[in-house]
Coordinates of C-alpha atoms in Angstrom, one line a residue:
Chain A
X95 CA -6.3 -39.5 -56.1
X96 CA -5.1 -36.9 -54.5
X97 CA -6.5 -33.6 -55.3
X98 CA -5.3 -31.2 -58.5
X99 CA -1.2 -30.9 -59.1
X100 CA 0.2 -27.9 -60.7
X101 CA 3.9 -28.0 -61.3
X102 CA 6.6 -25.8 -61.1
X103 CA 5.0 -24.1 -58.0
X104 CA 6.7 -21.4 -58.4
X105 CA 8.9 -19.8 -61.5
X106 CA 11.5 -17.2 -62.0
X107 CA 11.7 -15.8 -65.8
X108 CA 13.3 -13.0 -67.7
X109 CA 10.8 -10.5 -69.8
X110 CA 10.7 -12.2 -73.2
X111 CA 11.7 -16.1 -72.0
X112 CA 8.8 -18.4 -72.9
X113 CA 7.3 -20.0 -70.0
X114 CA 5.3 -23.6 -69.6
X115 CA 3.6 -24.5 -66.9
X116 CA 1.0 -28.0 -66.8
X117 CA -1.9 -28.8 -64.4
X118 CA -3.1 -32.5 -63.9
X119 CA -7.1 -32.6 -62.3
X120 CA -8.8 -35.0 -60.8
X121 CA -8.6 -37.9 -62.9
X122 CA -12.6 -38.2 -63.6
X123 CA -13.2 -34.9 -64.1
X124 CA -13.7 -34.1 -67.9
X125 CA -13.9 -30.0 -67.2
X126 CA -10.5 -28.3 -66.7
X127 CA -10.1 -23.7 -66.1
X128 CA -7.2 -21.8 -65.7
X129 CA -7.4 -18.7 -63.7
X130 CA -4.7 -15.8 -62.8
X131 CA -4.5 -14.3 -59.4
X132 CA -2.7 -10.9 -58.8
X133 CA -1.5 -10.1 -55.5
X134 CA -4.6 -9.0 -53.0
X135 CA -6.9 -9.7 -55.9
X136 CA -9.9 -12.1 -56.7
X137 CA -8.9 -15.0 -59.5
X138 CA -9.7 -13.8 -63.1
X139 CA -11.0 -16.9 -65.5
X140 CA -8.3 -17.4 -68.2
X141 CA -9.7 -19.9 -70.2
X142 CA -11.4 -23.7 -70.2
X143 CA -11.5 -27.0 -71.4
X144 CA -14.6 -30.0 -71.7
X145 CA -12.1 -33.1 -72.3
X146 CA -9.9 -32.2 -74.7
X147 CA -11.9 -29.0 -76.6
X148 CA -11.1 -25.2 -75.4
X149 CA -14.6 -24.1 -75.3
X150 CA -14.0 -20.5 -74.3
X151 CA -11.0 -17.9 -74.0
X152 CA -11.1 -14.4 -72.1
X153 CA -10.4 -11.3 -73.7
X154 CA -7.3 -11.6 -71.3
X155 CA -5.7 -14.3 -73.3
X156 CA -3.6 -12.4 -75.3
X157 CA -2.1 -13.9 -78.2
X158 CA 0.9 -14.7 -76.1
X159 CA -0.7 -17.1 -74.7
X160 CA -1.8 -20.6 -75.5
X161 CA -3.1 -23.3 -73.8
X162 CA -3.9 -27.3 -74.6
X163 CA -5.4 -30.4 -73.1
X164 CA -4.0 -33.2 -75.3
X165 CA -6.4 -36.3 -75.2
X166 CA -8.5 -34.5 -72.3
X167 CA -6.2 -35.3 -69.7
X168 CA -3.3 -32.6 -68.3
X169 CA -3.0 -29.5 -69.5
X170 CA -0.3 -26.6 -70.0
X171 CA -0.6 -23.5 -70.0
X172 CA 2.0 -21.6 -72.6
X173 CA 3.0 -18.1 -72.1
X174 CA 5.5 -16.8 -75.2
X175 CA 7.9 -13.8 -74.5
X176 CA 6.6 -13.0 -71.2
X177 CA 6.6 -9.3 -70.1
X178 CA 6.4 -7.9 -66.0
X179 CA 2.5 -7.7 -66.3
X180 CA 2.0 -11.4 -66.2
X181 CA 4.0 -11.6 -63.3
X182 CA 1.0 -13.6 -60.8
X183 CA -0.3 -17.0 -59.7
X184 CA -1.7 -19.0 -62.3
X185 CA -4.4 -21.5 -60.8
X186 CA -5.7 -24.8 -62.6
X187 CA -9.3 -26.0 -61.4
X188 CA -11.3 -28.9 -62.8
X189 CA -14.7 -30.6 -62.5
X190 CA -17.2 -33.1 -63.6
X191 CA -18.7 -30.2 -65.6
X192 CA -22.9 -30.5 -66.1
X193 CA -22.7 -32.8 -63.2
X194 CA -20.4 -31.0 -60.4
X195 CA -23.3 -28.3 -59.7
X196 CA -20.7 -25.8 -60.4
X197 CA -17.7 -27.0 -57.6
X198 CA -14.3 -26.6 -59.1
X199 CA -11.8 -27.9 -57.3
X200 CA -8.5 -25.9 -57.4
X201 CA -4.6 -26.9 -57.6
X202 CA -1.8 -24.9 -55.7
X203 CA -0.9 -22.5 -58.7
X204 CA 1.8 -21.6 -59.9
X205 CA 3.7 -18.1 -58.7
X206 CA 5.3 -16.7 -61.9
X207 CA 7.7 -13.7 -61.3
X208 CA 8.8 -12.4 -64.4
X209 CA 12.0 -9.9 -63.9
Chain B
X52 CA -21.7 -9.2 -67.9
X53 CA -21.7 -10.5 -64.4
X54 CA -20.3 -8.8 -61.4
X55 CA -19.2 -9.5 -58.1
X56 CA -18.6 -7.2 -55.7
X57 CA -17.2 -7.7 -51.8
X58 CA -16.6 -3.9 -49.9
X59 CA -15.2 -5.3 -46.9
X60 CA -11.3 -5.3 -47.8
X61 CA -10.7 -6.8 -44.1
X62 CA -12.9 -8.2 -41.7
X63 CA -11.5 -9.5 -37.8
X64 CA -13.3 -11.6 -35.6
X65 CA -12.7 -12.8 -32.0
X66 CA -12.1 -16.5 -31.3
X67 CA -15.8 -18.3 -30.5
X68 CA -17.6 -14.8 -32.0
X69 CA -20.1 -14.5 -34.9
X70 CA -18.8 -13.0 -38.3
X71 CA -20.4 -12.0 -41.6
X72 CA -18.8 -11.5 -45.0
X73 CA -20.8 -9.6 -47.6
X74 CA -21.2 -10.0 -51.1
X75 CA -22.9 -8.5 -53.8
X76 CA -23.5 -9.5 -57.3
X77 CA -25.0 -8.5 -60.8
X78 CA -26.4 -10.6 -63.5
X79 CA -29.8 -10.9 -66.1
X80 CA -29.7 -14.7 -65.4
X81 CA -32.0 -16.1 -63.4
X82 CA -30.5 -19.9 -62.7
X83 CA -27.1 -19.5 -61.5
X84 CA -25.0 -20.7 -58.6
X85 CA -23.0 -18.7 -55.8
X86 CA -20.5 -19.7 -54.4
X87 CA -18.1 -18.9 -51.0
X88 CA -14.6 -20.1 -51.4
X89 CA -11.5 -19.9 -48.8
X90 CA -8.0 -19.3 -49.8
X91 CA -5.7 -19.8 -46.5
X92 CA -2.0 -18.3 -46.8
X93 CA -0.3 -20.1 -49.0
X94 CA -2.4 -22.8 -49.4
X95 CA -5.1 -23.8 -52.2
X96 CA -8.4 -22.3 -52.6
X97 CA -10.9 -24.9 -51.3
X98 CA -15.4 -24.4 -51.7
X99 CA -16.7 -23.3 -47.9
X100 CA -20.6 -23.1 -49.3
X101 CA -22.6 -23.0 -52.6
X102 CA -25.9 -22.0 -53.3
X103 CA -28.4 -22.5 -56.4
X104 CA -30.4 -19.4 -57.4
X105 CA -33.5 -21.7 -57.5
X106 CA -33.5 -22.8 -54.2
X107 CA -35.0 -20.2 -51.5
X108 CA -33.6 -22.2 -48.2
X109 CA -30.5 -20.7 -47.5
X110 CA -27.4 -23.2 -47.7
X111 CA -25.6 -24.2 -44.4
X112 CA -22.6 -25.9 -43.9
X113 CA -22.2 -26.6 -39.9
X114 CA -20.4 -23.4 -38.7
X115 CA -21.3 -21.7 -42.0
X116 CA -24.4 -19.9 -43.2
X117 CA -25.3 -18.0 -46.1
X118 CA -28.2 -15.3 -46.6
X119 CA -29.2 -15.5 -49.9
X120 CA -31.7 -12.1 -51.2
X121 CA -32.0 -13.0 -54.5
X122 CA -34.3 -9.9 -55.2
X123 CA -31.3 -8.0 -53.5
X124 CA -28.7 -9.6 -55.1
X125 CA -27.1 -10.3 -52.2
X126 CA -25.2 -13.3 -50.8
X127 CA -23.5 -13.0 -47.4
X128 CA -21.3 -15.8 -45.3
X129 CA -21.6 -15.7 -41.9
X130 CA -19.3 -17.8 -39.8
X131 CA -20.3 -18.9 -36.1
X132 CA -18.4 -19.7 -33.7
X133 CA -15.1 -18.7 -35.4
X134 CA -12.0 -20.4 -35.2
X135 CA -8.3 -19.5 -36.0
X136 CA -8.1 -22.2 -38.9
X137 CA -11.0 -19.6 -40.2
X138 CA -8.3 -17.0 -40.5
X139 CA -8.3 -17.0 -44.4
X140 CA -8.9 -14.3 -47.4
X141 CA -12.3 -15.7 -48.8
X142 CA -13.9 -15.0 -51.9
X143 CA -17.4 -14.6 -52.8
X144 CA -17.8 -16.4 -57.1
X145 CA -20.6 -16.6 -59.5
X146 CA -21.3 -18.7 -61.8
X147 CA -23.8 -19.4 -64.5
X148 CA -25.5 -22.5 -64.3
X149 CA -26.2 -23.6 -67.8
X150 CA -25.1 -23.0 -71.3
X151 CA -21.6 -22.5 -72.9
X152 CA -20.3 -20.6 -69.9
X153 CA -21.6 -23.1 -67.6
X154 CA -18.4 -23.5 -64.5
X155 CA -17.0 -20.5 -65.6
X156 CA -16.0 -18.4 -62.2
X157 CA -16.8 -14.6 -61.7
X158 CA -15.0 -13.5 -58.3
X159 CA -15.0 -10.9 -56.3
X160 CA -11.7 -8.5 -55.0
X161 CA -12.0 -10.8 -51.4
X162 CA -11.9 -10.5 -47.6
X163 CA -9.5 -11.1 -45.4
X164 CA -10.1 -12.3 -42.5
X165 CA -8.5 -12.5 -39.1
X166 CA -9.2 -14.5 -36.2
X167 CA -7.9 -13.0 -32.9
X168 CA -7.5 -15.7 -29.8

């Protein structure tokens, strides 16, 4: 296994294109967390997953955006009609939840630009 | 809601020197875990040191310490003997160590940190 895998690495989008991107963790881990990272700035939780259920969403999650774990395995990451402000790098984490003691182990992200 | 707060925007350090990264945190809960995580340039963020509220002994990792005031709320790195694959922005997280929110990362803005030879 080699580690968490984000894919595209990087994506170039025009305001109001809808964008996808999917994050595979470490296969044995059943916990799964999206973060988004602005320039200079400290990662901001997005929203998580325990196997396949979304167990929590931040207020940042607008209703643009949507996110799924199908059969508690990969999971994408869906932003509709994108606009300039989510222009950042969107970082997938997982872990073995209860018994991790709170390490997440993070992918590369993926830089969205959004012209 | 939980906080975390680093003021040092930039820190440098001389090759072989002693540095220390602080960090400062809010929260009413009384279990949780801190955490010191390292994001090189272009590369993935990856855990330095982690620390359970619980525990008095501060945590060590060879090179890397932390001191741990819980009273204070404070939780600083400090990084001996520095080295330039040190040379990283590092971010001090939080996180909750039970219930719904349980994983769930707080972070702070980071520091940057540079490693002269």
């Amino acid at each position: 296994d080699t580690g968490v895998s984000q894919d595209p690495r990087h994506k170039i989008t025009k305001r109001g294109q809808n964008v996808t991107f999917r994050c595979d963790p470490i296969s044995e881990h059943n916990r799964l967390y999206w973060y988004r990272q602005t320039l200079g700035q400290g990662p901001e939780f997005l929203t998580y997953f325990q196997n396949e259920a979304q167990l929590e969403k931040s207020r940042l999650l607008s209703d643009r955006f949507s996110a799924e774990r199908p059969k508690g395995s990969f999971s994408t990451l869906e932003i509709q009609r994108t606009e300039q402000g989510d222009s950042a790098m969107y970082l997938c984490a997982s872990s073995l939840g209860l018994a991790s003691s709170g390490e997440q182990f993070f992918g590369p992200g993926t830089r969205l630009t959004v012209l | 809601a939980q906080t975390v707060t680093q003021s040092q925007p930039e820190m440098s350090v001389q090759e072989a020197e002693t540095v220390t990264l602080s960090c400062t945190y809010d929260t009413s809960e009384s279990d949780y875990y801190l955490f010191w995580y390292k994001q090189p340039p272009s590369r993935q963020m990856i855990l330095v040191i982690r620390q359970e509220a619980y525990k008095q002994q501060n945590a060590t990792e060879n090179r890397f310490s932390v001191n741990f005031q819980k009273a204070a709320k404070s939780f600083s790195l400090k990084i001996s003997d520095s080295q330039l694959g040190d040379a990283a922005m590092y971010f001090c997280a939080y996180s909750i160590a039970g219930g719904t929110s349980y994983g769930k990362l707080t972070f702070g803005q980071g520091t940057i940190l540079t490693v002269h030879p």
